[in-house]
Short mmCIF file of C-alpha atoms in Angstrom, two decimals:
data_model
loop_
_atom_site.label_atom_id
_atom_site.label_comp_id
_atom_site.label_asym_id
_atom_site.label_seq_id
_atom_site.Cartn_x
_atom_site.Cartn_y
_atom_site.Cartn_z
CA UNK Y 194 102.05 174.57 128.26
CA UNK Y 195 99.99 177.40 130.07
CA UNK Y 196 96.61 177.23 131.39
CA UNK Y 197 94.58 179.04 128.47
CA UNK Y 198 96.67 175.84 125.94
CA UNK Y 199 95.95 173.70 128.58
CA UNK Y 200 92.33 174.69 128.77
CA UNK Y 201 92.30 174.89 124.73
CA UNK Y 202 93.14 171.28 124.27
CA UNK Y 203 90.51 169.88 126.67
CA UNK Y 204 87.61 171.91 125.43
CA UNK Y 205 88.31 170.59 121.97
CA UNK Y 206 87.56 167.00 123.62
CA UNK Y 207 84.90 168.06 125.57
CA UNK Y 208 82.86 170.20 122.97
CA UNK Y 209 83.23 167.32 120.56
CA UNK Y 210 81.60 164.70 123.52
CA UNK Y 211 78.63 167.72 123.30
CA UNK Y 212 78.37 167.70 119.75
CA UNK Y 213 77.30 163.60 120.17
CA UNK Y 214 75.07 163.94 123.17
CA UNK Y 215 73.41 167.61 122.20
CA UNK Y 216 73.32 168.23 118.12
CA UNK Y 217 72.64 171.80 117.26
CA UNK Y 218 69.43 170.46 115.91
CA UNK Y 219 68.47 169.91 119.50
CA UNK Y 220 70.32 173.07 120.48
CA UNK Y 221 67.92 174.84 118.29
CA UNK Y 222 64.91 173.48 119.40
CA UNK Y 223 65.23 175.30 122.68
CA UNK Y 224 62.45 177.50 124.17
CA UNK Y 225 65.63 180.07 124.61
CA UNK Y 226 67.11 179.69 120.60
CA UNK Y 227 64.39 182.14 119.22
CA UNK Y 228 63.84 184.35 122.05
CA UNK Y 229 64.69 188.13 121.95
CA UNK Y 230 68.19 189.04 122.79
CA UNK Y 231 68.47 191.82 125.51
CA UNK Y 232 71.36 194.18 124.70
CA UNK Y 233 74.37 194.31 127.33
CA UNK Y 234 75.90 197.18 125.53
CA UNK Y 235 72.59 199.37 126.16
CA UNK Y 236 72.28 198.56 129.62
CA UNK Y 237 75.92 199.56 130.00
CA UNK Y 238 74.99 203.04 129.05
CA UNK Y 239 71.96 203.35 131.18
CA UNK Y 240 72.01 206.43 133.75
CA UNK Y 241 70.13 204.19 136.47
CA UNK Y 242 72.56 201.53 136.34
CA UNK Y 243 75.74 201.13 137.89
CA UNK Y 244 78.15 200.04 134.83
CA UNK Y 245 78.79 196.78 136.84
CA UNK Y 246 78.34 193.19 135.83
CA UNK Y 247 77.99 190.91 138.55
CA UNK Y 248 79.79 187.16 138.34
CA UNK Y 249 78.73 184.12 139.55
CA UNK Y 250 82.14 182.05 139.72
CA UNK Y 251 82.11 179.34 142.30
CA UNK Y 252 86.10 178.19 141.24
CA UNK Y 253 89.26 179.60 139.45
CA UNK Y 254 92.45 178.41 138.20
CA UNK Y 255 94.24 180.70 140.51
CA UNK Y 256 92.15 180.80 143.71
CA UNK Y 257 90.69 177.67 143.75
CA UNK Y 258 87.30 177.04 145.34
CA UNK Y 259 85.61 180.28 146.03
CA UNK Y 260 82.07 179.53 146.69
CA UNK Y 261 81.32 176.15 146.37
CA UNK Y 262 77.56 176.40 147.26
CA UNK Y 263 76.14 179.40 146.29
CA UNK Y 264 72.50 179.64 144.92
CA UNK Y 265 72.37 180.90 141.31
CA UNK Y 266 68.50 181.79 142.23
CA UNK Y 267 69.18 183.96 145.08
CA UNK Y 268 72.57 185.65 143.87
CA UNK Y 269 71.44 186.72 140.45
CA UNK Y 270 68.30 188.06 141.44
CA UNK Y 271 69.92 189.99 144.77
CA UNK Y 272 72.95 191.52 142.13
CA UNK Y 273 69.87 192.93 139.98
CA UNK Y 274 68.30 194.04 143.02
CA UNK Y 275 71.13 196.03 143.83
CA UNK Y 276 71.69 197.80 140.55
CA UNK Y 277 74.06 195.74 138.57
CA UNK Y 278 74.13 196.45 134.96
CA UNK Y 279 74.01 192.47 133.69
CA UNK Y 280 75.19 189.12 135.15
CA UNK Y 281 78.24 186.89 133.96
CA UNK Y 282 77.97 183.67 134.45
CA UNK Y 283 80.82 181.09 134.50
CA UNK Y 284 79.39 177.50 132.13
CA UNK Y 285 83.02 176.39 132.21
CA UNK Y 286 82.60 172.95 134.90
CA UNK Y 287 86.19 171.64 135.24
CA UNK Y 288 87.93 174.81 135.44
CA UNK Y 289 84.98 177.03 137.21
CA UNK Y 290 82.78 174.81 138.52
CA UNK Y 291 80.14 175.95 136.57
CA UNK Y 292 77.64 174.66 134.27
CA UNK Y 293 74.94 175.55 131.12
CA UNK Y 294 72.38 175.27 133.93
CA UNK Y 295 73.97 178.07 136.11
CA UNK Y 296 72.72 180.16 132.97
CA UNK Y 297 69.50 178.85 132.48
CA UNK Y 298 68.79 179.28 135.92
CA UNK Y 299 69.43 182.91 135.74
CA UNK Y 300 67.77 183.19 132.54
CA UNK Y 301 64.79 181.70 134.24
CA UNK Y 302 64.56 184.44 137.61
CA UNK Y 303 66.24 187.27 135.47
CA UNK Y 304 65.11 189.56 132.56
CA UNK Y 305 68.84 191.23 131.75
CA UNK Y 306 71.66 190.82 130.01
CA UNK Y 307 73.67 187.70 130.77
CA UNK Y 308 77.18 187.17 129.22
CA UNK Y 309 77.81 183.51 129.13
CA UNK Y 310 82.02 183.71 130.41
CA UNK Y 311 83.40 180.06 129.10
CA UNK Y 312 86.55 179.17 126.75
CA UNK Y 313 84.60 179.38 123.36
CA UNK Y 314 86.88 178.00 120.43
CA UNK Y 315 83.86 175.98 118.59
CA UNK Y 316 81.20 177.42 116.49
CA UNK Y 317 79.16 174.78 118.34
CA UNK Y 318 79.64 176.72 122.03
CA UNK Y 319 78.27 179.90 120.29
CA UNK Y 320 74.82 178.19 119.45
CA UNK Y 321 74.63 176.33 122.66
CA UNK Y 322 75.17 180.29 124.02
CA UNK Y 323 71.56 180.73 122.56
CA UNK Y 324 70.38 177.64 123.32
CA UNK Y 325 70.75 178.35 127.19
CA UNK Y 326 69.74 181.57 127.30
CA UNK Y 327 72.70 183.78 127.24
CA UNK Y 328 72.56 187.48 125.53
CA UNK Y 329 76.27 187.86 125.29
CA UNK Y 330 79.47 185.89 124.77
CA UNK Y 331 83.28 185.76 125.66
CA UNK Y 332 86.12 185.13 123.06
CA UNK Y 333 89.59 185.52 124.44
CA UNK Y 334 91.72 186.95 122.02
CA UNK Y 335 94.78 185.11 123.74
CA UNK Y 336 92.87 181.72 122.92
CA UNK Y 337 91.98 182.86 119.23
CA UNK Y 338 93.70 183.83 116.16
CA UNK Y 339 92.28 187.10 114.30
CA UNK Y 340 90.72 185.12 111.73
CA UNK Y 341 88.93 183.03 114.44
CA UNK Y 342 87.84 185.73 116.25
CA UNK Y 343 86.20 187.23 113.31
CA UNK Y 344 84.24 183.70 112.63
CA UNK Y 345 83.12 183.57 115.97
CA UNK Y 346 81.54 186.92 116.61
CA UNK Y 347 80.13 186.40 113.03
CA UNK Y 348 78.41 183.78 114.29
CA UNK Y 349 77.41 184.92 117.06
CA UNK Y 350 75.83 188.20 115.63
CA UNK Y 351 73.57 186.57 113.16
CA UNK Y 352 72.36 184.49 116.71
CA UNK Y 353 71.99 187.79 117.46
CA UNK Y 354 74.30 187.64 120.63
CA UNK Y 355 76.62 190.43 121.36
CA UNK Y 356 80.27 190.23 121.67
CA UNK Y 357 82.61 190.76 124.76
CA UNK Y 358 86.36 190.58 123.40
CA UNK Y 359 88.94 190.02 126.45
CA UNK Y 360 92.42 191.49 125.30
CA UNK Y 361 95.28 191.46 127.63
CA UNK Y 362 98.04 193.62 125.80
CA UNK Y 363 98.63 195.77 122.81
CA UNK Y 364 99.53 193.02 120.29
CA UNK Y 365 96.36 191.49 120.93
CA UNK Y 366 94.03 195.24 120.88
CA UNK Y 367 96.53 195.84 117.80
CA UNK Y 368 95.54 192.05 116.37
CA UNK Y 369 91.83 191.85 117.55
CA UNK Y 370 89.98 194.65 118.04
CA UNK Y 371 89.24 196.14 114.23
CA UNK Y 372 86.26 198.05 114.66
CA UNK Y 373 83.45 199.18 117.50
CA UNK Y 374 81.04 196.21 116.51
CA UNK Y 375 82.67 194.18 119.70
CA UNK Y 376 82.38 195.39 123.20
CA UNK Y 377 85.90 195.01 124.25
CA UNK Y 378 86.84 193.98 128.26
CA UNK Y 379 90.52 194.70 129.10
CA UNK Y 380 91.47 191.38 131.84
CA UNK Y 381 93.88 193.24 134.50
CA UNK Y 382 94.94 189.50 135.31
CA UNK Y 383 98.44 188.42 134.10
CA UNK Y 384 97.65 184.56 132.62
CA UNK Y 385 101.18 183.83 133.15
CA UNK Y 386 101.42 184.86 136.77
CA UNK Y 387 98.37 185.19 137.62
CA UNK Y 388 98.63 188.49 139.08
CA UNK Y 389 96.32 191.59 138.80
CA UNK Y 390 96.48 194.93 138.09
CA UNK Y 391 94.53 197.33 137.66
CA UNK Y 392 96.98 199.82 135.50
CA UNK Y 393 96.61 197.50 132.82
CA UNK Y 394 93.15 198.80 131.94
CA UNK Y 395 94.05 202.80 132.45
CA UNK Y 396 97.22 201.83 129.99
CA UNK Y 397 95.07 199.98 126.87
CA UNK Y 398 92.37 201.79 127.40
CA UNK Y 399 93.67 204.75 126.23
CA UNK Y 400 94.60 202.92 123.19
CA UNK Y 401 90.78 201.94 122.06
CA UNK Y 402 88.68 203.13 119.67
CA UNK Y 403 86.51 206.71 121.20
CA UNK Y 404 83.55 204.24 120.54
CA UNK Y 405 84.21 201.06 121.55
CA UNK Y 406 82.27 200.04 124.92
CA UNK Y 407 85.15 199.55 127.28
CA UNK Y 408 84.57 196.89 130.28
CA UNK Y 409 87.40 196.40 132.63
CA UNK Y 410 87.61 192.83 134.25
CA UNK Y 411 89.25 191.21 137.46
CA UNK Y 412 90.50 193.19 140.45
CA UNK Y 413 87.81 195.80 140.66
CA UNK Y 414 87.66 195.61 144.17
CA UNK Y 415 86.55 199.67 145.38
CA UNK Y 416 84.38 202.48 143.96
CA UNK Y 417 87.41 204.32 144.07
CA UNK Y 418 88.44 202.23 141.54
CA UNK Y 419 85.64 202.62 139.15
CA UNK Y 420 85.46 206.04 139.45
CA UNK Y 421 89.07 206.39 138.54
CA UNK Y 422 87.84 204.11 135.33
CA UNK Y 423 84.27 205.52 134.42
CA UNK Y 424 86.89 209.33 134.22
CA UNK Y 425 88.46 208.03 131.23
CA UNK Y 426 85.39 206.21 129.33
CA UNK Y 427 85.20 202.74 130.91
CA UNK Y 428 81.61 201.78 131.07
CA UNK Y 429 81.50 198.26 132.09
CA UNK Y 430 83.14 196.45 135.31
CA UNK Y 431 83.41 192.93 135.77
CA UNK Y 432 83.56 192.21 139.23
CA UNK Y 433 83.48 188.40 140.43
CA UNK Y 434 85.77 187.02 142.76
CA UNK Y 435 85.61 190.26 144.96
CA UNK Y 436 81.55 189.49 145.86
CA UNK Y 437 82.16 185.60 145.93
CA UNK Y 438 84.29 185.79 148.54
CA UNK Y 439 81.34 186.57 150.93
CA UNK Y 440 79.13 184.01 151.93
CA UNK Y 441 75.82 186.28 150.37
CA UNK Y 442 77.39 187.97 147.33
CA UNK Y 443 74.18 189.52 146.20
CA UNK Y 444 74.92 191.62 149.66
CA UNK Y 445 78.54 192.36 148.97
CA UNK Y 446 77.10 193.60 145.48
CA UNK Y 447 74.51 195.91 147.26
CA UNK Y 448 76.76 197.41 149.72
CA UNK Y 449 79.93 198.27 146.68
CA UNK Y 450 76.89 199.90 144.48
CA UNK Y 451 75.87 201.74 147.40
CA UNK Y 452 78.96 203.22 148.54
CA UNK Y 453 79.67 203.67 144.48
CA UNK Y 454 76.96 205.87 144.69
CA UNK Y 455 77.31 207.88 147.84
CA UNK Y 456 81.12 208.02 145.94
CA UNK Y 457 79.51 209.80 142.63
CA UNK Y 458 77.27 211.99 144.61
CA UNK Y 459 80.46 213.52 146.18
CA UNK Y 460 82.31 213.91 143.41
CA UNK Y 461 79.19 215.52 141.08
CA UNK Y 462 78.71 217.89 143.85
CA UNK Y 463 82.72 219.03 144.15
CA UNK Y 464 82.38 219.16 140.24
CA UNK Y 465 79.55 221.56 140.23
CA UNK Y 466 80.92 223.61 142.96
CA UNK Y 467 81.49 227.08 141.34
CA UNK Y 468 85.32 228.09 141.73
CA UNK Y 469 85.78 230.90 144.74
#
């Protein structure tokens, strides 16, 4: 069994122990269910943004624990600060660490788009999305059939949450990805090995629709890197693990953007530079 069946069969317990203590008829009566969505797609595409969306991920499957005590407050508010497009924030507790008040929490300090990043299989996870005060969601196409998928982000559309779908290869872009209505991340982590590289966004991207949103995820760790990506029509980049390695993330995040844009600067300049 690997981790994503492993992870699959113990959400199905634990979203059915939800169901019991939190029915959606409590999920709806949230100050959060009825509030207005704010669009991670359009802050993608703003000029005074820098493309990236900041994660708060204490723990991983692969790393272990990353940042066991950071302040949800004090990060998300320093990653907007800096520039970031939106925030991602991991709900998932055994696996992450995290938890549906992570979210709220940056809901509460944050006016932006927030992706909620969890192993959603359940109709039920895409309501308590919009209970907590998420904008966006994840669906993994490795976790979900086509069919599934489909459900899902129908679901979550009328909820009026966008749609991040995380493909890893070309059967799933060829499988999943049927028209521009998703924003679609490309995960340059190997769920086998657990590896990461980045070539496995420049090599699928190519392969998506002219106007899908493309977001690149894991192993973003230099401007170089998004500039190289943003050059062939990537507009989103997930970066987590690479701030949460510092003890003050929200300053790891300031200092990338800011050497991102010194980075730009130098390469609009050499692009306007008339030829001798």
């Amino acid at each position: 069994m690997n981790i994503l069946s492993e992870i699959a069969e113990f959400k199905k317990k634990e979203v059915e122990e939800r169901k019991g203590l939190y029915p959606v008829k409590l999920l709806e009566k949230s100050i959060h269910f009825n509030a207005p969505v704010v669009s991670l797609k359009k802050y993608l595409l703003r000029d005074d943004k820098s493309g990236i969306i900041a994660e708060i991920k204490r723990k991983s499957p692969s790393r272990g624990m990353i940042n066991r005590y950071v302040s949800v407050e004090r990060t998300s508010v320093g990653y907007m600060m800096a520039g970031a497009s939106a925030l991602s924030i991991l709900t998932d507790e055994k696996y992450f660490a995290g938890s549906n008040a992570d979210l709220s929490t940056a809901r509460k300090f944050n006016f932006c788009p927030i992706l909620r990043k969890d192993f959603i299989i359940d109709e039920y996870q895409v309501i308590e999305a919009k209970s907590i005060g998420a904008d966006a969601i994840l669906l993994i196409a490795a976790m979900l059939s086509p069919s599934e998928t489909g459900r899902l982000a129908g679901l979550a559309r009328s909820l009026g949450l966008e749609v991040l779908l995380e493909i890893h290869n070309m059967d799933e872009l060829s499988s999943h990805v049927t028209g521009d209505d998703y924003l679609v991340g490309i995960n340059n982590r190997d769920l086998k090995t657990f590896e990461v590289n980045i070539e496995t966004s420049l090599r699928l991207g190519s392969e998506l629709p002219q106007d899908v949103i493309k977001i690149s995820e894991s192993g973003i760790n230099s401007p170089e890197a998004i500039i190289k990506l943003k050059s062939i029509g990537f507009a989103g980049f997930l970066i987590g693990e690479y701030f949460m390695l510092h003890s003050r993330p929200e300053k790891a995040c300031d200092e990338f953007i800011r050497d991102l844009e010194r980075l730009e600067k130098i390469h609009t300049v050499k692009n306007e530079k008339p030829d001798a």
